[in-house]
CSV table of C-alpha atoms and ligand atoms in Angstrom, one decimal:
chain,number,residue,atom,x,y,z
C,1,UNK,CA,171.9,70.7,-50.5
C,2,UNK,CA,170.1,72.3,-54.0
C,3,UNK,CA,167.6,69.5,-54.0
C,4,UNK,CA,169.0,66.6,-57.2
C,5,UNK,CA,166.8,66.4,-59.9
C,6,UNK,CA,168.9,64.9,-62.1
C,7,UNK,CA,170.2,61.3,-60.7
C,8,UNK,CA,171.4,58.3,-62.5
C,9,UNK,CA,170.7,54.8,-61.7
C,10,UNK,CA,173.5,52.9,-62.0
C,11,UNK,CA,172.1,48.8,-62.1
C,12,UNK,CA,169.5,50.0,-63.7
C,13,UNK,CA,168.4,46.3,-65.6
C,14,UNK,CA,168.7,44.9,-62.3
C,15,UNK,CA,166.0,43.8,-60.2
C,16,UNK,CA,165.8,46.6,-58.4
C,17,UNK,CA,167.2,49.2,-60.6
C,18,UNK,CA,163.6,48.6,-62.9
C,19,UNK,CA,161.7,48.5,-59.6
C,20,UNK,CA,162.7,52.3,-59.5
C,21,UNK,CA,162.7,53.3,-62.5
C,22,UNK,CA,158.9,53.0,-62.5
C,23,UNK,CA,158.6,54.5,-58.4
C,24,UNK,CA,161.4,56.8,-58.4
C,25,UNK,CA,159.9,59.5,-61.7
C,26,UNK,CA,156.8,60.2,-59.4
C,27,UNK,CA,159.1,62.3,-57.2
C,28,UNK,CA,160.5,64.1,-59.8
C,29,UNK,CA,163.3,63.1,-60.2
C,30,UNK,CA,164.2,62.1,-64.6
C,31,UNK,CA,166.9,59.3,-64.7
C,32,UNK,CA,169.5,58.5,-66.6
C,33,UNK,CA,170.4,54.9,-66.5
C,34,UNK,CA,173.8,53.0,-67.4
C,35,UNK,CA,174.2,48.7,-66.8
C,36,UNK,CA,176.5,46.6,-68.9
C,37,UNK,CA,173.6,45.1,-70.7
C,38,UNK,CA,171.1,47.2,-72.9
C,39,UNK,CA,167.6,47.8,-71.3
C,40,UNK,CA,164.6,46.7,-73.3
C,41,UNK,CA,162.7,49.6,-74.5
C,42,UNK,CA,164.8,52.3,-72.7
C,43,UNK,CA,167.3,53.5,-76.2
C,44,UNK,CA,168.9,56.5,-73.9
C,45,UNK,CA,170.0,54.6,-71.4
C,46,UNK,CA,173.8,54.2,-71.0
C,47,UNK,CA,174.9,50.9,-71.9
C,48,UNK,CA,178.7,50.5,-69.6
C,49,UNK,CA,180.3,48.1,-67.5
C,50,UNK,CA,182.3,49.9,-64.4
C,51,UNK,CA,185.2,48.7,-65.3
C,52,UNK,CA,185.7,52.0,-68.4
C,53,UNK,CA,186.6,55.3,-66.2
C,54,UNK,CA,185.6,57.6,-69.2
C,55,UNK,CA,182.1,55.9,-70.3
C,56,UNK,CA,181.5,56.6,-66.5
C,57,UNK,CA,183.1,60.2,-66.4
C,58,UNK,CA,180.9,60.8,-68.9
C,59,UNK,CA,177.5,59.4,-67.5
C,60,UNK,CA,177.6,61.0,-63.9
C,61,UNK,CA,178.3,64.4,-65.4
C,62,UNK,CA,175.9,67.0,-64.9
C,63,UNK,CA,174.3,65.1,-62.6
C,64,UNK,CA,172.7,66.3,-59.1
C,65,UNK,CA,173.4,63.1,-57.6
C,66,UNK,CA,173.8,58.6,-58.1
C,67,UNK,CA,172.2,56.4,-57.0
C,68,UNK,CA,174.6,53.1,-57.2
C,69,UNK,CA,172.8,49.8,-57.6
C,70,UNK,CA,175.2,48.2,-60.6
C,71,UNK,CA,177.2,45.4,-59.6
C,72,UNK,CA,177.5,41.6,-58.4
C,73,UNK,CA,174.0,41.3,-56.1
C,74,UNK,CA,175.4,37.4,-55.2
C,75,UNK,CA,178.3,36.0,-53.9
C,76,UNK,CA,180.7,34.6,-56.6
C,77,UNK,CA,184.3,34.8,-56.7
C,78,UNK,CA,186.6,37.0,-55.5
C,79,UNK,CA,187.7,38.1,-58.8
C,80,UNK,CA,184.9,38.5,-60.2
C,81,UNK,CA,183.6,40.6,-56.9
C,82,UNK,CA,187.2,43.1,-57.0
C,83,UNK,CA,186.7,44.3,-60.5
C,84,UNK,CA,183.1,45.1,-60.2
C,85,UNK,CA,181.9,45.5,-56.7
C,86,UNK,CA,184.8,47.1,-55.4
C,87,UNK,CA,187.5,48.7,-58.3
C,88,UNK,CA,184.0,49.7,-60.5
C,89,UNK,CA,182.9,51.2,-57.0
C,90,UNK,CA,186.5,53.1,-56.5
C,91,UNK,CA,185.9,53.8,-60.7
C,92,UNK,CA,181.9,55.7,-59.7
C,93,UNK,CA,183.0,57.4,-57.5
C,94,UNK,CA,186.7,59.1,-58.7
C,95,UNK,CA,184.7,60.2,-62.2
C,96,UNK,CA,181.8,61.8,-59.1
C,97,UNK,CA,184.7,63.1,-57.7
C,98,UNK,CA,185.8,64.4,-60.7
C,99,UNK,CA,182.8,65.7,-62.4
C,100,UNK,CA,181.7,67.6,-59.1
C,101,UNK,CA,178.5,65.1,-58.2
C,102,UNK,CA,177.6,66.0,-54.7
C,103,UNK,CA,175.6,62.9,-52.8
C,104,UNK,CA,175.6,58.8,-53.9
C,105,UNK,CA,173.1,56.4,-51.9
C,106,UNK,CA,175.1,53.8,-52.2
C,107,UNK,CA,173.8,49.9,-52.5
C,108,UNK,CA,174.7,48.4,-49.7
C,109,UNK,CA,173.4,45.1,-47.8
C,110,UNK,CA,172.5,42.8,-44.6
C,111,UNK,CA,175.1,41.0,-46.0
C,112,UNK,CA,178.0,43.6,-45.0
C,113,UNK,CA,177.2,42.9,-41.3
C,114,UNK,CA,176.0,39.5,-41.8
C,115,UNK,CA,177.5,37.1,-39.2
C,116,UNK,CA,176.2,39.2,-36.4
C,117,UNK,CA,173.3,37.4,-34.6
C,118,UNK,CA,169.6,37.9,-35.4
C,119,UNK,CA,167.9,38.5,-32.6
C,120,UNK,CA,165.7,36.1,-30.1
C,121,UNK,CA,163.1,37.2,-27.9
C,122,UNK,CA,163.9,40.3,-25.9
C,123,UNK,CA,167.3,40.6,-27.3
C,124,UNK,CA,167.2,44.4,-28.3
C,125,UNK,CA,167.1,46.0,-32.3
C,126,UNK,CA,170.6,45.8,-33.9
C,127,UNK,CA,172.8,48.8,-33.7
C,128,UNK,CA,173.6,50.9,-36.3
C,129,UNK,CA,176.9,51.0,-35.4
C,130,UNK,CA,176.9,47.1,-34.8
C,131,UNK,CA,180.9,46.0,-36.2
C,132,UNK,CA,180.8,45.2,-39.6
C,133,UNK,CA,180.7,41.7,-40.5
C,134,UNK,CA,180.9,40.3,-43.4
C,135,UNK,CA,179.7,37.2,-44.6
C,136,UNK,CA,180.8,37.1,-47.9
C,137,UNK,CA,183.1,37.6,-50.4
C,138,UNK,CA,180.2,39.8,-51.8
C,139,UNK,CA,179.8,41.3,-47.9
C,140,UNK,CA,183.4,42.3,-48.2
C,141,UNK,CA,182.6,44.2,-50.6
C,142,UNK,CA,179.3,46.0,-49.6
C,143,UNK,CA,181.6,46.8,-46.6
C,144,UNK,CA,184.3,47.9,-48.6
C,145,UNK,CA,181.8,50.2,-50.3
C,146,UNK,CA,180.7,52.1,-47.1
C,147,UNK,CA,184.7,52.4,-45.8
C,148,UNK,CA,184.9,54.1,-49.3
C,149,UNK,CA,182.0,56.5,-49.1
C,150,UNK,CA,182.9,57.3,-45.5
C,151,UNK,CA,186.4,58.7,-47.7
C,152,UNK,CA,184.9,60.0,-50.3
C,153,UNK,CA,182.6,62.0,-47.5
C,154,UNK,CA,185.3,62.8,-45.0
C,155,UNK,CA,188.5,63.9,-48.0
C,156,UNK,CA,186.7,65.1,-50.8
C,157,UNK,CA,183.0,66.2,-49.1
C,158,UNK,CA,181.7,64.0,-51.2
C,159,UNK,CA,178.1,62.7,-49.8
C,160,UNK,CA,177.3,60.0,-49.7
C,161,UNK,CA,174.0,58.1,-47.6
C,162,UNK,CA,175.1,53.9,-47.6
C,163,UNK,CA,171.5,52.1,-47.9
C,164,UNK,CA,172.2,47.8,-45.7
C,165,UNK,CA,169.4,47.4,-47.7
C,166,UNK,CA,167.4,43.7,-46.4
C,167,UNK,CA,165.4,42.3,-49.2
C,168,UNK,CA,163.4,44.0,-51.3
C,169,UNK,CA,161.6,42.3,-53.5
C,170,UNK,CA,157.8,43.0,-55.2
C,171,UNK,CA,157.4,40.2,-52.0
C,172,UNK,CA,158.7,38.2,-48.9
C,173,UNK,CA,159.4,34.4,-50.2
C,174,UNK,CA,161.3,33.0,-47.4
C,175,UNK,CA,160.5,33.6,-43.9
C,176,UNK,CA,163.7,35.3,-43.0
C,177,UNK,CA,161.9,37.7,-45.4
C,178,UNK,CA,159.7,39.0,-42.2
C,179,UNK,CA,162.1,40.6,-41.0
C,180,UNK,CA,164.0,42.2,-43.4
C,181,UNK,CA,162.2,42.6,-46.4
C,182,UNK,CA,162.3,46.3,-48.0
C,183,UNK,CA,158.6,47.1,-50.2
C,184,UNK,CA,159.3,48.0,-53.2
C,185,UNK,CA,157.5,51.5,-52.7
C,186,UNK,CA,159.4,52.0,-49.1
C,187,UNK,CA,162.2,51.5,-50.7
C,188,UNK,CA,161.5,54.6,-53.2
C,189,UNK,CA,160.6,56.0,-50.6
C,190,UNK,CA,164.1,55.4,-48.8
C,191,UNK,CA,165.8,56.6,-52.2
C,192,UNK,CA,163.8,59.2,-52.0
C,193,UNK,CA,164.5,60.7,-48.3
C,194,UNK,CA,168.5,59.9,-49.2
C,195,UNK,CA,168.8,62.0,-52.2
C,196,UNK,CA,166.5,64.7,-50.3
C,197,UNK,CA,167.9,64.9,-46.4
C,198,UNK,CA,170.1,68.2,-45.6
C,199,UNK,CA,173.8,67.5,-44.9
C,200,UNK,CA,174.4,63.6,-45.4
C,201,UNK,CA,177.2,63.3,-44.8
C,202,UNK,CA,178.2,59.8,-44.8
C,203,UNK,CA,175.2,58.2,-43.1
C,204,UNK,CA,174.5,54.7,-43.1
C,205,UNK,CA,170.8,53.1,-42.6
C,206,UNK,CA,168.9,50.1,-42.8
C,207,UNK,CA,166.8,49.1,-45.4
C,208,UNK,CA,163.4,47.8,-44.2
C,209,UNK,CA,159.5,48.1,-44.2
C,210,UNK,CA,158.0,48.5,-40.7
C,211,UNK,CA,158.1,45.1,-40.4
C,212,UNK,CA,156.2,43.4,-36.9
C,213,UNK,CA,159.7,41.4,-37.1
C,214,UNK,CA,161.7,43.1,-38.2
C,215,UNK,CA,165.6,43.0,-36.4
C,216,UNK,CA,167.2,46.3,-36.8
C,217,UNK,CA,167.1,50.2,-36.1
C,218,UNK,CA,165.7,52.1,-38.7
C,219,UNK,CA,166.5,55.6,-36.5
C,220,UNK,CA,168.6,56.7,-39.0
C,221,UNK,CA,167.0,56.4,-42.0
C,222,UNK,CA,163.8,57.4,-39.9
C,223,UNK,CA,166.4,60.8,-39.6
C,224,UNK,CA,166.7,60.6,-42.7
C,225,UNK,CA,162.1,61.8,-43.1
C,226,UNK,CA,161.8,57.8,-43.7
C,227,UNK,CA,158.3,57.3,-43.1
C,228,UNK,CA,157.8,53.7,-44.4
C,229,UNK,CA,154.3,52.1,-44.8
C,230,UNK,CA,154.6,48.5,-45.0
C,231,UNK,CA,155.0,45.5,-43.1
C,232,UNK,CA,155.7,41.6,-44.3
C,233,UNK,CA,152.8,41.4,-41.8
C,234,UNK,CA,150.7,40.3,-44.2
C,235,UNK,CA,152.7,37.4,-46.0
C,236,UNK,CA,153.4,35.8,-42.5
C,237,UNK,CA,151.4,33.1,-42.0
C,238,UNK,CA,151.7,31.3,-46.0
C,239,UNK,CA,155.4,31.7,-45.5
C,240,UNK,CA,155.6,29.7,-42.3
C,241,UNK,CA,152.9,27.3,-43.8
C,242,UNK,CA,155.1,26.4,-46.3
C,243,UNK,CA,158.3,27.2,-45.2
C,244,UNK,CA,158.0,26.5,-41.1
C,245,UNK,CA,159.2,29.3,-38.4
C,246,UNK,CA,163.0,29.9,-38.0
C,247,UNK,CA,164.6,26.8,-36.3
C,248,UNK,CA,166.8,27.9,-33.3
C,249,UNK,CA,168.8,25.0,-34.2
C,250,UNK,CA,168.9,25.7,-38.4
C,251,UNK,CA,173.1,26.7,-38.7
C,252,UNK,CA,170.9,28.7,-41.5
C,253,UNK,CA,168.4,30.7,-39.0
C,254,UNK,CA,171.1,31.8,-36.8
C,255,UNK,CA,172.3,34.8,-38.7
C,256,UNK,CA,171.4,37.8,-39.6
C,257,UNK,CA,172.5,36.9,-43.2
C,258,UNK,CA,170.8,33.7,-43.4
C,259,UNK,CA,172.5,31.1,-45.5
C,260,UNK,CA,174.8,33.5,-47.0
C,261,UNK,CA,176.7,32.8,-43.9
C,262,UNK,CA,176.7,28.9,-44.3
C,263,UNK,CA,176.9,28.6,-48.0
C,264,UNK,CA,180.8,27.1,-48.4
C,265,UNK,CA,182.1,30.6,-50.1
C,266,UNK,CA,183.4,30.5,-54.3
C,267,UNK,CA,187.2,29.1,-55.2
C,268,UNK,CA,189.0,31.1,-58.3
C,269,UNK,CA,187.9,31.8,-61.2
W,1,NAI,P1,171.1,42.7,-59.8
W,1,NAI,O1,172.0,41.2,-59.9
W,1,NAI,O2,169.2,42.5,-60.7
W,1,NAI,O3,170.9,44.1,-60.4
W,1,NAI,C1,172.8,43.7,-61.3
W,1,NAI,C2,173.0,44.9,-62.3
W,1,NAI,O4,173.9,45.3,-61.6
W,1,NAI,C3,172.7,43.9,-63.6
W,1,NAI,O5,171.5,44.8,-63.9
W,1,NAI,C4,174.0,43.5,-63.9
W,1,NAI,O6,174.0,44.2,-65.5
W,1,NAI,C5,174.5,45.2,-63.3
W,1,NAI,N1,175.8,45.2,-63.3
W,1,NAI,C6,176.5,44.0,-62.9
W,1,NAI,N2,178.2,44.5,-62.6
W,1,NAI,C7,177.7,45.7,-63.7
W,1,NAI,C8,179.1,46.3,-64.2
W,1,NAI,N3,181.2,45.9,-64.2
W,1,NAI,N4,178.7,47.1,-65.1
W,1,NAI,C9,177.3,47.7,-64.9
W,1,NAI,N5,176.5,47.2,-64.8
W,1,NAI,C10,176.6,45.7,-63.5
W,1,NAI,O7,170.3,42.9,-58.3
W,1,NAI,P2,169.4,43.7,-58.0
W,1,NAI,O8,168.4,42.6,-57.2
W,1,NAI,O9,168.2,44.6,-58.7
W,1,NAI,O10,170.4,44.6,-56.2
W,1,NAI,C11,171.2,46.1,-57.1
W,1,NAI,C12,171.8,46.4,-55.9
W,1,NAI,O11,171.8,45.9,-54.5
W,1,NAI,C13,172.8,45.5,-55.9
W,1,NAI,O12,174.1,45.9,-55.7
W,1,NAI,C14,172.8,44.1,-54.9
W,1,NAI,O13,174.1,44.2,-54.3
W,1,NAI,C15,172.2,45.9,-53.8
W,1,NAI,N6,170.6,44.6,-52.7
W,1,NAI,C16,169.8,44.9,-53.1
W,1,NAI,C17,169.3,43.7,-51.7
W,1,NAI,C18,168.2,43.3,-53.4
W,1,NAI,O14,167.3,42.5,-52.1
W,1,NAI,N7,167.5,43.1,-54.3
W,1,NAI,C19,169.7,43.4,-51.1
W,1,NAI,C20,171.1,44.0,-50.5
W,1,NAI,C21,171.8,44.9,-51.5
W,2,15L,C1,171.2,40.9,-51.4
W,2,15L,O1,172.1,41.1,-50.5
W,2,15L,C2,171.5,39.9,-52.4
W,2,15L,O2,171.2,40.9,-53.5
W,2,15L,C3,170.0,39.2,-53.1
W,2,15L,O3,170.1,39.6,-53.9
W,2,15L,C4,169.1,39.5,-51.3
W,2,15L,O4,170.1,37.6,-51.5
W,2,15L,C5,168.7,39.9,-50.0
W,2,15L,O5,170.9,40.6,-49.8
W,2,15L,C6,169.1,38.8,-49.1
W,2,15L,O6,169.6,38.6,-47.9
W,2,15L,O7,168.2,38.9,-49.2
């Protein structure tokens, strides 16, 4: 596959989208932006909902690849998740298939495997083929997105890299994030690797920096050419002083998904 140049960035108004708008052009990409809300200072951005199939078809026309970030990014009611994340992601893949787009980078999440016990002591790192154990309706939608990606590869030859993102923010803000943090610059490195690696089929990777306290195995990400440069350890002393270290008796600290596992579901509507 020739290296993609024109990339549709969905969810471009959001936190991660805003960070990537700043970082990805340095890799030579020309970004086409899409979000359901207008983006300040970006008059050419497409304002469209993932429910609008005609708008999606037009938005993907002529792009080399898609980075799909749009959707509800936290727990919500099943009905809302169904519309934005499940139906919306299907709509985008259908538009991509119809327009012959060759590759998607899908923002999956640690919450697709959130009920996986977090490693403690000498436990091994969580492998990429650990069974999916969603911790929320939100995590379920990411699990669906990974299956959708596999299906579009097997059935239609549309490639995807599903990135189970840990926590991508300018800085880690709690002790759990010392293990899951992906610095924005490492995030851009990983998206670049996911866009340019050859023959990815459907590849699932964990998305984080090279953290000293890492919980999961980055080898499938590294196999794409990802070479993370950051480590959350520089924030450890401050965060542990503020919040205390992880407590083996605290149910919020028992699993990869943290408090997403213990918070009650949000019922309709
Ligand atoms: P965010 O909530 O800041 O941004 C999401 C964007 O999607 C918003 O701008 C929103 O307007 C847009 N959006 C929502 N529903 C839409 C719809 N129906 N049609 C069109 N646009 C819609 O979330 P954030 O943090 O930027 O995350 C981006 C993606 O990465 C999300 O899919 C999230 O689930 C995923 N992710 C993010 C992580 C992080 O640490 N930031 C961790 C794991 C996954
Ligand atoms: C996610 O999937 C969310 O989108 C993000 O806002 C964070 O909560 C992140 O996971 C996390 O687990 O820290």
